[in-house]
């Protein structure tokens, strides 16, 4: 064996990759090459230790480097252990440790951080290992709970992978009770530190956050926007912009969002003209527990300015971003943020168009169910913000219906409702719109060739509106129908034109379901009619 230049094993997988390749051990290092010529090379001087264990695809070799980076190769047979062990000892003077995994199925154990990986041990035996470098975020969904997110629901699968044929970890939640002693940087204060304890879940959460930050430091951040107010989801976040993704870092939640998941950008001036809203559309949406947020809504003070310098050289700005960015900015914050997002995501920023409300604003105030907000009629869509953020494209609208436009018995209505009947069959309704906005809104809809329909709801009948002729006609009709039903019981010679007595009048049989003003249930009917 000492005469062999290298030792090679076939049909070996590298990490979580589905393709197989050749695993080679030589004097100067370890190498792996796939069938499509993708390679991984580990110099011999970087090796620290190695272990052998059972895996889903046969047996696995776990190699730890001196910088705590971990490489995994699986697909080995049980008969390969002796040959691999001898080769590692001969070439690199490293003893391969055979590790036994915990297969008891217990969910209670201890955690150990090795580099960017998280090991979960049960009875001093490893049960599973999580690569935190592939995590997209962490948060605290509840007391003593820490969640780690790996994949967003709805995220498209990689090329060549059928999502129905593979299983992938989306998120995992740890329950961390109790307290731990607070670590002190000054050893002279060790006795005081022993008396001070902190929540164990917070220590665990901060440790995972630091691992995520370390794994994302492979690329330097371009710029950071601090303490940005977010209306949906509510909170203040630091926005770290990298070349391929951004990070939202709050007190409770920490997210990693790829630029490829950003599909829409909006920059909208609020009607008060003091704040500017920056809206980000995501696909797949952002998640907080079971709640999904397809849109992020940030708010900036219009007069607030920022002085910031981008961590990019002039060559990168000219070549990669085609002069869409500047080296330094000293401008309103919302302008800088929208400009940086437009350049890094390569998405167009949508701004208000020609629509103006009765008071000259870009939006009109209204309510969606119990939530007040602003409806922006844009050139190709409608957008309601801040919560729930609702996007309505023009080409998906079937017809728009206006209601509560007519006067009621108590006087004219000051507000009206509008309902969007979508081609998909979904109805979206906005209420409490100022009556002064009707003319401009209807004109805008007709200008965009959107079908408009007004619904004249049945108004409440007052006593003064009752006309004697109408009452006579109703009584004559009722009497004729009653006479036909009781014709066999009427004696011959009875006056055919005689009206039926009042006590025979049956409102329930008349077919009219509109109560009179003096009826006790007239108020409840009016409320039900308005809701319709």
PDB file of C-alpha atoms in Angstrom, residues 53 92 94 99 114 124 138 182 209 229 247 282 295 310 327 342 349 358 376 381 401 424 430 495 510 521:
ATOM      1  CA  UNK A  53     -20.142   7.026  11.040  1.00  0.00           C
ATOM      2  CA  UNK A  92      -1.767  12.687   6.993  1.00  0.00           C
ATOM      3  CA  UNK A  94      -4.612  11.377  11.330  1.00  0.00           C
ATOM      4  CA  UNK A  99     -18.446   7.336  15.940  1.00  0.00           C
ATOM      5  CA  UNK A 114     -18.453  23.197  15.963  1.00  0.00           C
ATOM      6  CA  UNK A 124     -22.845  11.856  24.557  1.00  0.00           C
ATOM      7  CA  UNK A 138     -33.570  32.525  13.333  1.00  0.00           C
ATOM      8  CA  UNK A 182     -23.453  34.915  32.602  1.00  0.00           C
ATOM      9  CA  UNK A 209     -27.310  34.591  15.403  1.00  0.00           C
ATOM     10  CA  UNK A 229     -39.260  51.514  10.815  1.00  0.00           C
ATOM     11  CA  UNK A 247     -30.465  40.706   6.110  1.00  0.00           C
ATOM     12  CA  UNK A 282     -41.603  38.935  -1.962  1.00  0.00           C
ATOM     13  CA  UNK A 295     -45.031  42.466   1.277  1.00  0.00           C
ATOM     14  CA  UNK A 310     -20.913  52.249  -0.203  1.00  0.00           C
ATOM     15  CA  UNK A 327     -19.714  55.782  -4.210  1.00  0.00           C
ATOM     16  CA  UNK A 342     -33.189  49.120  -7.520  1.00  0.00           C
ATOM     17  CA  UNK A 349     -39.322  51.022  -8.592  1.00  0.00           C
ATOM     18  CA  UNK A 358     -60.044  65.322  -4.333  1.00  0.00           C
ATOM     19  CA  UNK A 376     -53.089  53.893  -4.257  1.00  0.00           C
ATOM     20  CA  UNK A 381     -52.448  48.222 -10.405  1.00  0.00           C
ATOM     21  CA  UNK A 401     -68.870  48.070  -8.135  1.00  0.00           C
ATOM     22  CA  UNK A 424     -60.520  34.657 -10.461  1.00  0.00           C
ATOM     23  CA  UNK A 430     -62.911  48.779   0.578  1.00  0.00           C
ATOM     24  CA  UNK A 495    -120.265  41.737  -4.492  1.00  0.00           C
ATOM     25  CA  UNK A 510     -97.491  39.498   0.002  1.00  0.00           C
ATOM     26  CA  UNK A 521     -87.298  45.439  12.838  1.00  0.00           C
TER      27      UNK A 521
END
